């Protein structure tokens, strides 16, 4: 199944995608940079269902992804 994002793309005008970290049945986790806070983050992007399904699963998030601080 093709990915819906690729390295170098920006999500939400804030997260610059760098490389995939891992994938499961429902989502792929990418290493990214939060360009507002200037720090590395992990971004989870759903594989299927699109933004509507993911928003329902993530408590009404505005974006079809979630980001967490990356501890290096």
PDB file of C-alpha atoms in Angstrom:
ATOM      1  CA  UNK A   1       0.000   0.000   0.000  1.00  0.00           C
ATOM      2  CA  UNK A   2       1.476   3.413  -0.926  1.00  0.00           C
ATOM      3  CA  UNK A   3       2.230   5.917   1.810  1.00  0.00           C
ATOM      4  CA  UNK A   4       0.145   9.111   1.922  1.00  0.00           C
ATOM      5  CA  UNK A   5       3.181  11.237   2.856  1.00  0.00           C
ATOM      6  CA  UNK A   6       6.870  11.234   1.935  1.00  0.00           C
ATOM      7  CA  UNK A   7      10.138  12.574   3.388  1.00  0.00           C
ATOM      8  CA  UNK A   8      10.460  16.334   2.957  1.00  0.00           C
ATOM      9  CA  UNK A   9       6.717  17.022   3.131  1.00  0.00           C
ATOM     10  CA  UNK A  10       5.157  19.245   5.810  1.00  0.00           C
ATOM     11  CA  UNK A  11       2.107  18.322   7.850  1.00  0.00           C
ATOM     12  CA  UNK A  12      -0.067  20.986   9.400  1.00  0.00           C
ATOM     13  CA  UNK A  13       2.365  23.633   8.181  1.00  0.00           C
ATOM     14  CA  UNK A  14       4.552  22.721  11.131  1.00  0.00           C
ATOM     15  CA  UNK A  15       6.004  19.196  10.998  1.00  0.00           C
ATOM     16  CA  UNK A  16       8.717  18.430   8.407  1.00  0.00           C
ATOM     17  CA  UNK A  17       8.752  14.688   7.708  1.00  0.00           C
ATOM     18  CA  UNK A  18      12.191  13.035   7.728  1.00  0.00           C
ATOM     19  CA  UNK A  19      11.994   9.227   7.686  1.00  0.00           C
ATOM     20  CA  UNK A  20       9.741   6.334   8.697  1.00  0.00           C
ATOM     21  CA  UNK A  21      10.401   4.784  12.102  1.00  0.00           C
ATOM     22  CA  UNK A  22       7.937   1.919  11.964  1.00  0.00           C
ATOM     23  CA  UNK A  23       4.601   0.746  10.635  1.00  0.00           C
ATOM     24  CA  UNK A  24       1.706  -1.292  11.909  1.00  0.00           C
ATOM     25  CA  UNK A  25      -1.652  -2.360  10.615  1.00  0.00           C
ATOM     26  CA  UNK A  26      -3.303   1.048  11.044  1.00  0.00           C
ATOM     27  CA  UNK A  27      -0.556   3.679  10.920  1.00  0.00           C
ATOM     28  CA  UNK A  28       3.046   4.579  10.117  1.00  0.00           C
ATOM     29  CA  UNK A  29       5.232   6.476  12.593  1.00  0.00           C
ATOM     30  CA  UNK A  30       7.651   9.003  11.077  1.00  0.00           C
ATOM     31  CA  UNK A  31      10.557  10.956  12.534  1.00  0.00           C
ATOM     32  CA  UNK A  32       9.869  14.637  11.917  1.00  0.00           C
ATOM     33  CA  UNK A  33      10.960  18.088  13.043  1.00  0.00           C
ATOM     34  CA  UNK A  34       8.540  20.484  14.738  1.00  0.00           C
ATOM     35  CA  UNK A  35       9.602  23.671  12.955  1.00  0.00           C
ATOM     36  CA  UNK A  36       7.802  25.901  15.472  1.00  0.00           C
ATOM     37  CA  UNK A  37       9.492  24.493  18.594  1.00  0.00           C
ATOM     38  CA  UNK A  38      12.647  23.393  16.725  1.00  0.00           C
ATOM     39  CA  UNK A  39      12.699  19.853  18.097  1.00  0.00           C
ATOM     40  CA  UNK A  40      12.461  16.297  16.835  1.00  0.00           C
ATOM     41  CA  UNK A  41       9.084  14.562  17.145  1.00  0.00           C
ATOM     42  CA  UNK A  42       7.480  11.258  16.207  1.00  0.00           C
ATOM     43  CA  UNK A  43       4.420  11.696  13.960  1.00  0.00           C
ATOM     44  CA  UNK A  44       1.798   8.953  13.570  1.00  0.00           C
ATOM     45  CA  UNK A  45      -0.069   8.984  10.243  1.00  0.00           C
ATOM     46  CA  UNK A  46      -3.000   6.589   9.613  1.00  0.00           C
ATOM     47  CA  UNK A  47      -2.812   4.261   6.604  1.00  0.00           C
ATOM     48  CA  UNK A  48      -6.524   3.877   5.832  1.00  0.00           C
ATOM     49  CA  UNK A  49      -9.737   5.680   6.533  1.00  0.00           C
ATOM     50  CA  UNK A  50      -8.501   9.221   6.039  1.00  0.00           C
ATOM     51  CA  UNK A  51      -8.803  12.193   8.382  1.00  0.00           C
ATOM     52  CA  UNK A  52     -12.395  11.523   9.455  1.00  0.00           C
ATOM     53  CA  UNK A  53     -11.654   8.093  10.910  1.00  0.00           C
ATOM     54  CA  UNK A  54      -8.408   9.191  12.579  1.00  0.00           C
ATOM     55  CA  UNK A  55     -10.024  12.284  14.110  1.00  0.00           C
ATOM     56  CA  UNK A  56     -12.689  10.080  15.646  1.00  0.00           C
ATOM     57  CA  UNK A  57      -9.990   7.827  17.121  1.00  0.00           C
ATOM     58  CA  UNK A  58      -7.817  10.652  18.468  1.00  0.00           C
ATOM     59  CA  UNK A  59     -10.379  12.604  20.485  1.00  0.00           C
ATOM     60  CA  UNK A  60     -11.306  15.112  17.796  1.00  0.00           C
ATOM     61  CA  UNK A  61      -7.855  16.186  16.645  1.00  0.00           C
ATOM     62  CA  UNK A  62      -7.940  18.785  13.828  1.00  0.00           C
ATOM     63  CA  UNK A  63      -5.148  17.026  11.939  1.00  0.00           C
ATOM     64  CA  UNK A  64      -5.081  13.505  10.463  1.00  0.00           C
ATOM     65  CA  UNK A  65      -1.927  12.714  12.461  1.00  0.00           C
ATOM     66  CA  UNK A  66      -0.541  12.986  15.968  1.00  0.00           C
ATOM     67  CA  UNK A  67       2.898  14.183  17.111  1.00  0.00           C
ATOM     68  CA  UNK A  68       4.896  13.405  20.237  1.00  0.00           C
ATOM     69  CA  UNK A  69       8.281  14.751  21.412  1.00  0.00           C
ATOM     70  CA  UNK A  70      11.218  12.635  20.255  1.00  0.00           C
ATOM     71  CA  UNK A  71      13.689  11.733  22.996  1.00  0.00           C
ATOM     72  CA  UNK A  72      17.129  11.180  21.537  1.00  0.00           C
TER      73      UNK A  72
END
